[in-house]
Short mmCIF file of C-alpha atoms in Angstrom, two decimals:
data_model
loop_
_atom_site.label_atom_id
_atom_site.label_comp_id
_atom_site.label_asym_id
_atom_site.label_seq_id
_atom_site.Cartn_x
_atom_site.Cartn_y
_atom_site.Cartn_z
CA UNK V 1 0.08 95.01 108.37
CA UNK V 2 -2.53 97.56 107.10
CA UNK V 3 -1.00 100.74 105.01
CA UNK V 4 -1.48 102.95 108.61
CA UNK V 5 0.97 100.72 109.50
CA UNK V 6 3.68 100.76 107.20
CA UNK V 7 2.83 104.77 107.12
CA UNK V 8 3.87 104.47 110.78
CA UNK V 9 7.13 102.37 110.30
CA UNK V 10 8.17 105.07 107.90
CA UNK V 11 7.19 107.71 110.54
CA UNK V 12 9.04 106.12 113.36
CA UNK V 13 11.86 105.32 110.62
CA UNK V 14 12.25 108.57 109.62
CA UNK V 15 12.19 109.65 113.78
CA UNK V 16 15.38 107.41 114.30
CA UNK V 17 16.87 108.81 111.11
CA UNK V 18 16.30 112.28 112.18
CA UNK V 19 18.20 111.73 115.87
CA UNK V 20 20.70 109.38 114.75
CA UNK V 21 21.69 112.63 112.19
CA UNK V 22 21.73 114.59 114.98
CA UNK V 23 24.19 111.95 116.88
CA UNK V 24 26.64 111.87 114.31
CA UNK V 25 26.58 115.72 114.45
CA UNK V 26 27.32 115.72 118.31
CA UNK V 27 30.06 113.04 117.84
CA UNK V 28 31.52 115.42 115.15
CA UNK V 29 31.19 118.44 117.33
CA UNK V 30 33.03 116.66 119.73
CA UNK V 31 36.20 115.90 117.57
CA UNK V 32 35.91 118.71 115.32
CA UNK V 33 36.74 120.95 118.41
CA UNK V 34 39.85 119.09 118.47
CA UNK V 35 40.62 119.91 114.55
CA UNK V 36 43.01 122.77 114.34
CA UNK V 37 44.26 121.30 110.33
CA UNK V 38 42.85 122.23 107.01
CA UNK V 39 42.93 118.31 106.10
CA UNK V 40 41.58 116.83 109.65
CA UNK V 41 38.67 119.51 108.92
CA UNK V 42 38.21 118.45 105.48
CA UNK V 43 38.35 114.83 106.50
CA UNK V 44 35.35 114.61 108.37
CA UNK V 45 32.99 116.12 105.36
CA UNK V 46 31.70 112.77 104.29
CA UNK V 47 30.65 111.73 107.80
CA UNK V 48 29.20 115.52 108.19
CA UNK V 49 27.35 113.83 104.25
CA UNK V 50 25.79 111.07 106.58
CA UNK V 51 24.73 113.06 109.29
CA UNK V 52 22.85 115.69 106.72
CA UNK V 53 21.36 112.83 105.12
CA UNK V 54 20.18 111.59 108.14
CA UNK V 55 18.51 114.83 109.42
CA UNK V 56 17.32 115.60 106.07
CA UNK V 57 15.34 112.56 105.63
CA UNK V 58 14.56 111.97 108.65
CA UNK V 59 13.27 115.78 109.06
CA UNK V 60 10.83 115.28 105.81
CA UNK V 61 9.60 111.86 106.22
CA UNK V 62 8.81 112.45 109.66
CA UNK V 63 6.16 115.23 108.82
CA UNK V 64 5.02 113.59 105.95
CA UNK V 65 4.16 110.65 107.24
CA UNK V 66 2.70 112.05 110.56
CA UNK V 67 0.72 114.44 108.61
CA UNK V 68 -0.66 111.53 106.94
CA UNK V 69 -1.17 109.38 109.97
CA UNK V 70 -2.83 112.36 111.33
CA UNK V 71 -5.71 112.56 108.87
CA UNK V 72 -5.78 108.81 108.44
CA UNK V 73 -5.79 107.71 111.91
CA UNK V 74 -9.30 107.63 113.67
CA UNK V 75 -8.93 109.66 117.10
CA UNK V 76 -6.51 111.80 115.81
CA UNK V 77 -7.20 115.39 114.66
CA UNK V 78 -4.83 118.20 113.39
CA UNK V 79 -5.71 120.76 116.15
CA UNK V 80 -5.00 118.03 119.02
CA UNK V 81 -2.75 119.52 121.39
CA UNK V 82 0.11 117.22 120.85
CA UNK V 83 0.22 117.40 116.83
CA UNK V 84 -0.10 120.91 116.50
CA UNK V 85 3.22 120.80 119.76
CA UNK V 86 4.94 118.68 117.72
CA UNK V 87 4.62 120.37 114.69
CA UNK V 88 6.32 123.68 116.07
CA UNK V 89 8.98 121.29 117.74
CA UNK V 90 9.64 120.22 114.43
CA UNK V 91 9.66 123.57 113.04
CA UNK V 92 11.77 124.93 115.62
CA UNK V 93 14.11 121.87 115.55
CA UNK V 94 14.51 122.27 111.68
CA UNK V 95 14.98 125.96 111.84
CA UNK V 96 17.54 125.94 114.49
CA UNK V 97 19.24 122.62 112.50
CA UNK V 98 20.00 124.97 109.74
CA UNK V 99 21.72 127.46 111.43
CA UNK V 100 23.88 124.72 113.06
CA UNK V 101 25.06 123.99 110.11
CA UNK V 102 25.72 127.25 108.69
CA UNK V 103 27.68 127.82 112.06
CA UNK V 104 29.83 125.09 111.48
CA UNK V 105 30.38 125.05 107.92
CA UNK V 106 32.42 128.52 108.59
CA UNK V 107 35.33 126.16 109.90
CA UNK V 108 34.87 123.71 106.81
CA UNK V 109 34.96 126.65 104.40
CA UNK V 110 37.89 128.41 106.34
CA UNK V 111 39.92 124.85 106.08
CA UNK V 112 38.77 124.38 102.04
CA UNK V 113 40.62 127.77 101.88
CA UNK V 114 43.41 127.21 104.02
CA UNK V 115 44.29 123.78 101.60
CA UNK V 116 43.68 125.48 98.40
CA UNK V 117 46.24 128.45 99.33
CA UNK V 118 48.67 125.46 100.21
CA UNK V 119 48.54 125.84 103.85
CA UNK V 120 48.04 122.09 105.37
CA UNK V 121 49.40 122.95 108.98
CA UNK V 122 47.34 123.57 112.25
CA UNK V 123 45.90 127.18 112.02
CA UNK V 124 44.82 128.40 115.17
CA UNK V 125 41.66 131.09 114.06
CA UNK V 126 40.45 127.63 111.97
CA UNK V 127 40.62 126.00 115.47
CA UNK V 128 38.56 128.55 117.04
CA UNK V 129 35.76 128.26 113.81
CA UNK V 130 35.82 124.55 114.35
CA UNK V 131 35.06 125.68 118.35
CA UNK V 132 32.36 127.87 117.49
CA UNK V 133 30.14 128.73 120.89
CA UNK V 134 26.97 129.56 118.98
CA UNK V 135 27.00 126.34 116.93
CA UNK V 136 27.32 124.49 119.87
CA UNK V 137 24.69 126.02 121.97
CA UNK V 138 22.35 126.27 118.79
CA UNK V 139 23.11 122.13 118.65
CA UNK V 140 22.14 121.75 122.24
CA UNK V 141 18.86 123.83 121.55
CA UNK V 142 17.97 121.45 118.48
CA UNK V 143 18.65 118.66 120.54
CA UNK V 144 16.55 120.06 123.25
CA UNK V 145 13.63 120.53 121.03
CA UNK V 146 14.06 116.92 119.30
CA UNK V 147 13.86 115.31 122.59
CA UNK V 148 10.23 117.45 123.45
CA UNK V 149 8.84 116.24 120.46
CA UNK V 150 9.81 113.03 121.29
CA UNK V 151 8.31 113.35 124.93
CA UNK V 152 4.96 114.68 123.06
CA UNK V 153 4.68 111.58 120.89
CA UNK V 154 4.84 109.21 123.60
CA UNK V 155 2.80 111.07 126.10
CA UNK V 156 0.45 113.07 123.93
CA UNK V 157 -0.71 115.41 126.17
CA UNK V 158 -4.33 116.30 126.49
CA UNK V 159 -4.67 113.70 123.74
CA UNK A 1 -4.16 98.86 115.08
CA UNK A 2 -2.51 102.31 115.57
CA UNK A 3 -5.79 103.88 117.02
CA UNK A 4 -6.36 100.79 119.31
CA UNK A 5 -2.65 101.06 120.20
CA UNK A 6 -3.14 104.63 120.90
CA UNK A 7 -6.30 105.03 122.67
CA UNK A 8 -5.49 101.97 125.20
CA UNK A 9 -1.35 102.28 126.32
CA UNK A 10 -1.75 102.67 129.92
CA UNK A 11 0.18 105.78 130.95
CA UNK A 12 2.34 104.13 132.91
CA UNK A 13 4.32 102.74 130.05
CA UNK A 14 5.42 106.08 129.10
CA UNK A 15 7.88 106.43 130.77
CA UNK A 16 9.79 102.86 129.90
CA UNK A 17 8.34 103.20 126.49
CA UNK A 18 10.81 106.58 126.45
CA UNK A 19 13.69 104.99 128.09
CA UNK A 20 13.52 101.90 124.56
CA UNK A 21 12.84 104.69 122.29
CA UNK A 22 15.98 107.41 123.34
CA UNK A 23 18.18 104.27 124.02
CA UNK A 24 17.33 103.21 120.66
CA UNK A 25 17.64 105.73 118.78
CA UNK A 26 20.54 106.98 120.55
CA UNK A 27 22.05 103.32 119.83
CA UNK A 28 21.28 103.66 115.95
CA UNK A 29 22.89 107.24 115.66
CA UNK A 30 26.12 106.04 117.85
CA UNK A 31 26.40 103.22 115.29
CA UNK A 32 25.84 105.26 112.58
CA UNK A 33 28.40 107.60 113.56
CA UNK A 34 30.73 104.89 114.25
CA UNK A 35 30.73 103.08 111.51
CA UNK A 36 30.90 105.78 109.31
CA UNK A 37 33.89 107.52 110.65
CA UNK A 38 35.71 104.17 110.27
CA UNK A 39 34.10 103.84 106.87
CA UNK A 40 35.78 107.39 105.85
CA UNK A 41 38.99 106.85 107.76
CA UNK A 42 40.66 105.75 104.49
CA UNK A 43 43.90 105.11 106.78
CA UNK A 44 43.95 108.16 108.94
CA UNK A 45 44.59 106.41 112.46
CA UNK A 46 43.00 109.02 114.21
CA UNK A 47 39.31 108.65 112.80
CA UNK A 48 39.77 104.59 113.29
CA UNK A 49 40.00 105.55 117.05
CA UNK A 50 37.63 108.23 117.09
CA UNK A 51 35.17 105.59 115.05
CA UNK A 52 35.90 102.69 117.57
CA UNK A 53 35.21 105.40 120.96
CA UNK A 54 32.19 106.08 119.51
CA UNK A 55 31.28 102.36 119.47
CA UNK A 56 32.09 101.65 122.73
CA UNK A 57 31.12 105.15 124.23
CA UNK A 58 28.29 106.14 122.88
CA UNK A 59 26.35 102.88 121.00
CA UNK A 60 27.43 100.17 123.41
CA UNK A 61 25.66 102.11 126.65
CA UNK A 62 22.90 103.31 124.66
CA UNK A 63 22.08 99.56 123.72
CA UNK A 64 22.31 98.86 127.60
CA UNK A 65 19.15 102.06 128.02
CA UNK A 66 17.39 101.02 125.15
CA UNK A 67 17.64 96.60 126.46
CA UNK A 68 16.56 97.76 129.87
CA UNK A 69 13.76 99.47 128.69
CA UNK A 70 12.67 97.15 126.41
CA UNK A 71 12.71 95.07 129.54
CA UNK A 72 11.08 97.06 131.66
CA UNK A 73 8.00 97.95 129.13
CA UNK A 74 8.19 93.87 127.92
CA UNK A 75 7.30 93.47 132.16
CA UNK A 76 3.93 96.27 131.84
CA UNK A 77 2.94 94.09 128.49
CA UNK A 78 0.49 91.26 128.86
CA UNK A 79 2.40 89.31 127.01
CA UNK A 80 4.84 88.94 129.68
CA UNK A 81 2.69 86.29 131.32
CA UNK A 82 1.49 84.25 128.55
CA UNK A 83 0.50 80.80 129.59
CA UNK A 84 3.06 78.13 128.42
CA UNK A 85 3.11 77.23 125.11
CA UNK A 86 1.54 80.25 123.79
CA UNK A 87 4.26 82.66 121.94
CA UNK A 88 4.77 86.31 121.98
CA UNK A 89 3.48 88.05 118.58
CA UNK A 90 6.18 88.21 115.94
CA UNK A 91 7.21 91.79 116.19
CA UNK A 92 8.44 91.23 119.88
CA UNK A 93 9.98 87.67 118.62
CA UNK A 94 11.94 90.19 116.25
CA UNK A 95 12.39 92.72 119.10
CA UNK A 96 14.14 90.28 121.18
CA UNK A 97 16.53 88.23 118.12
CA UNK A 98 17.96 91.58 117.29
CA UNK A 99 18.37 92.86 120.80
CA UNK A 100 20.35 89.79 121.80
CA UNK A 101 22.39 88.97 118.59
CA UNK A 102 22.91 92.43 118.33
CA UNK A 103 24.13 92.48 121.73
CA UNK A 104 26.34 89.39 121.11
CA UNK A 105 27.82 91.37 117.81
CA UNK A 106 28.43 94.43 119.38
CA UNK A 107 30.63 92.75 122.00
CA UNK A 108 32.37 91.02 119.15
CA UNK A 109 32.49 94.28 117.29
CA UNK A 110 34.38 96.32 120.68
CA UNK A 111 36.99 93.31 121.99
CA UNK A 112 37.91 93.33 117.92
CA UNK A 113 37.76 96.72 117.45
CA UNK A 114 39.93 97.32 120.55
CA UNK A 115 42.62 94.59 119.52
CA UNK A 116 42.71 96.50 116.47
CA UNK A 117 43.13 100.25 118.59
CA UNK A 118 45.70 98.79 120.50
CA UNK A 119 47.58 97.40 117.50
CA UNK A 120 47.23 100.40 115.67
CA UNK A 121 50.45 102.33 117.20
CA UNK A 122 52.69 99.43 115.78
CA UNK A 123 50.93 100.09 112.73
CA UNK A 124 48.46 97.22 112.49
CA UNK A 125 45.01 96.54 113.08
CA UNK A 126 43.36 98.67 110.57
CA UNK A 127 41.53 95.02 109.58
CA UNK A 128 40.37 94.68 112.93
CA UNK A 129 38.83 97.98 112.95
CA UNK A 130 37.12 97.43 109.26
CA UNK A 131 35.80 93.83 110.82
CA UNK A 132 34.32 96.05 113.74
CA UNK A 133 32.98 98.34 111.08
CA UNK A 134 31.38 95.50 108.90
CA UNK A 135 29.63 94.75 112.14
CA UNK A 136 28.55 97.59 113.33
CA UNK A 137 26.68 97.68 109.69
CA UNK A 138 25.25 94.60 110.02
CA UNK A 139 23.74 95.43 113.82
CA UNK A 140 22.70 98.73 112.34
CA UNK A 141 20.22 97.20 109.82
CA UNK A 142 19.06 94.78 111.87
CA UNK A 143 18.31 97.66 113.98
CA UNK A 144 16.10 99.31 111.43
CA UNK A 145 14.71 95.79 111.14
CA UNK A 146 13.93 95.84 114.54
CA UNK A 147 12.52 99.51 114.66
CA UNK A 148 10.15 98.72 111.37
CA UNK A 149 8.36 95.47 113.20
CA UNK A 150 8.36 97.49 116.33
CA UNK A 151 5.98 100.21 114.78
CA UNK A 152 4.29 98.29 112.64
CA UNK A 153 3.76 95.17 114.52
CA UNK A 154 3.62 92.35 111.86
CA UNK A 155 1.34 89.24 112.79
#
């Protein structure tokens, strides 16, 4: 394997990091809005640790090492088409990724508060943080722009 | 490699090439999410279900997109019809051991993991559910394994 290669294993490491982050979030979208307790909300902030970790990695190494495949790779220039698409995907996608989890972390701050003012049973106005519309539809659009940039990598257009 | 790679895939493997990618990576998240909401369950019976669903609902048929496009690009791939005798390159040697043992652990890692759910109202089968989790590790590296020699293609 030359170094472009390993550069692109990391590349197409990092890409699977970056959507299975995004999974986890969707899978704890989907029981969060089921949450209505201070310590079922709390609960799930490791697992919310993975899927950050995820995204976060998977959000850097994926520009870093496509910047670097860009200017390394012969054929490949930064003002192609695709690259300069899937840059602004990736933009776009990390933008929107951080005001998911603002959105969301309203419920896990709401239930952190709830505990430490010793109130452990189901509280309905946590429920409808842990519901939030806007997180969910801002999760959707992140997810929408992911799979674009996905779509641009494998068909490159005017490459 | 990567410029030959790039310049010459046909265009018609896009579209099977995208159907292996989302299924994998759809396959690695659903593990990941899995696994780690059994990892963090520390006893509470309701993220060792939640953790075992997401196995079987969202990993399991995202390794049956990502296997069927793996076929279905395998088919467009010239290696497809090698004459007898003559092997596939390593990193689709690789491709293939993880897809099927993986697909053999999974199923391990769902009929245990759904002993376990079931025992889990008489107040058993956490074990079960940690055995499913230990696999559901193990697939998920082998996974990475898998993505690493798909990208870079080692000889």
């Amino acid at each position: 394997m030359s170094f472009d290669d390993w550069i692109l294993a990391l590349h197409l490491l990092s890409a699977f990091a970056y959507v299975a982050g995004m999974v986890v979030f969707w899978v704890l979208i989907y029981a969060v809005r089921r949450t209505d307790t201070p310590d079922g909300t709390i609960r799930m902030a490791p697992v919310v640790k993975v899927g950050t970790i995820g995204t976060g990695v998977g959000a850097v190494g994926t520009i870093v090492f496509g910047l670097w495949l860009t200017f390394s790779v012969g054929g490949y220039r930064i003002w192609n088409f695709w690259i300069i698409a899937a840059i602004v995907l990736w933009a776009i996608a990390g933008g929107i990724g951080g005001r998911t989890g603002k959105a969301y972390m309203e419920g896990m701050t709401k239930a952190q508060e709830l505990e430490a003012g010793g109130q452990t049973g189901p509280n309905a106005e946590l429920l409808a943080l842990n519901r939030t519309q806007n997180g969910l539809l801002l999760h959707t659009a992140g997810s929408i722009a992911v799979l674009l940039l996905l779509i641009d990598m494998i068909w490159k257009p005017f490459a | 490699m990567i410029s030959l790679l790039a310049a010459h895939r046909p265009t018609d493997w896009n579209f099977p090439l995208f159907v292996h990618v989302l299924g994998a990576m759809v396959l690695v998240g659903g593990l990941l999410a899995g696994a780690s909401l059994i990892t963090y369950a520390r006893g509470d019976v309701r993220f060792l279900r939640f953790g075992y669903w997401t196995l079987l609902f969202v990993a399991f048929p995202a390794y049956i997109v990502m296997r069927i496009g793996a076929q279905w690009i395998y088919s467009k791939e010239p290696y497809s019809d090698l004459p007898a005798g003559v092997d596939d390159p390593t990193w689709i040697g690789i491709g293939f051991i993880v897809a099927d043992l993986g697909a053999l652990l999974v199923l391990i890692a769902l009929i245990v993991g759904g002993i376990g759910v079931r025992r889990l109202n008489g107040g058993g089968g956490q074990g079960l559910l940690k055995a499913a989790m230990v696999i559901a590790w193990l697939v998920l590296a082998a996974a990475l394994v898998a993505v690493w020699a798909m990208a870079g293609k080692p000889d």
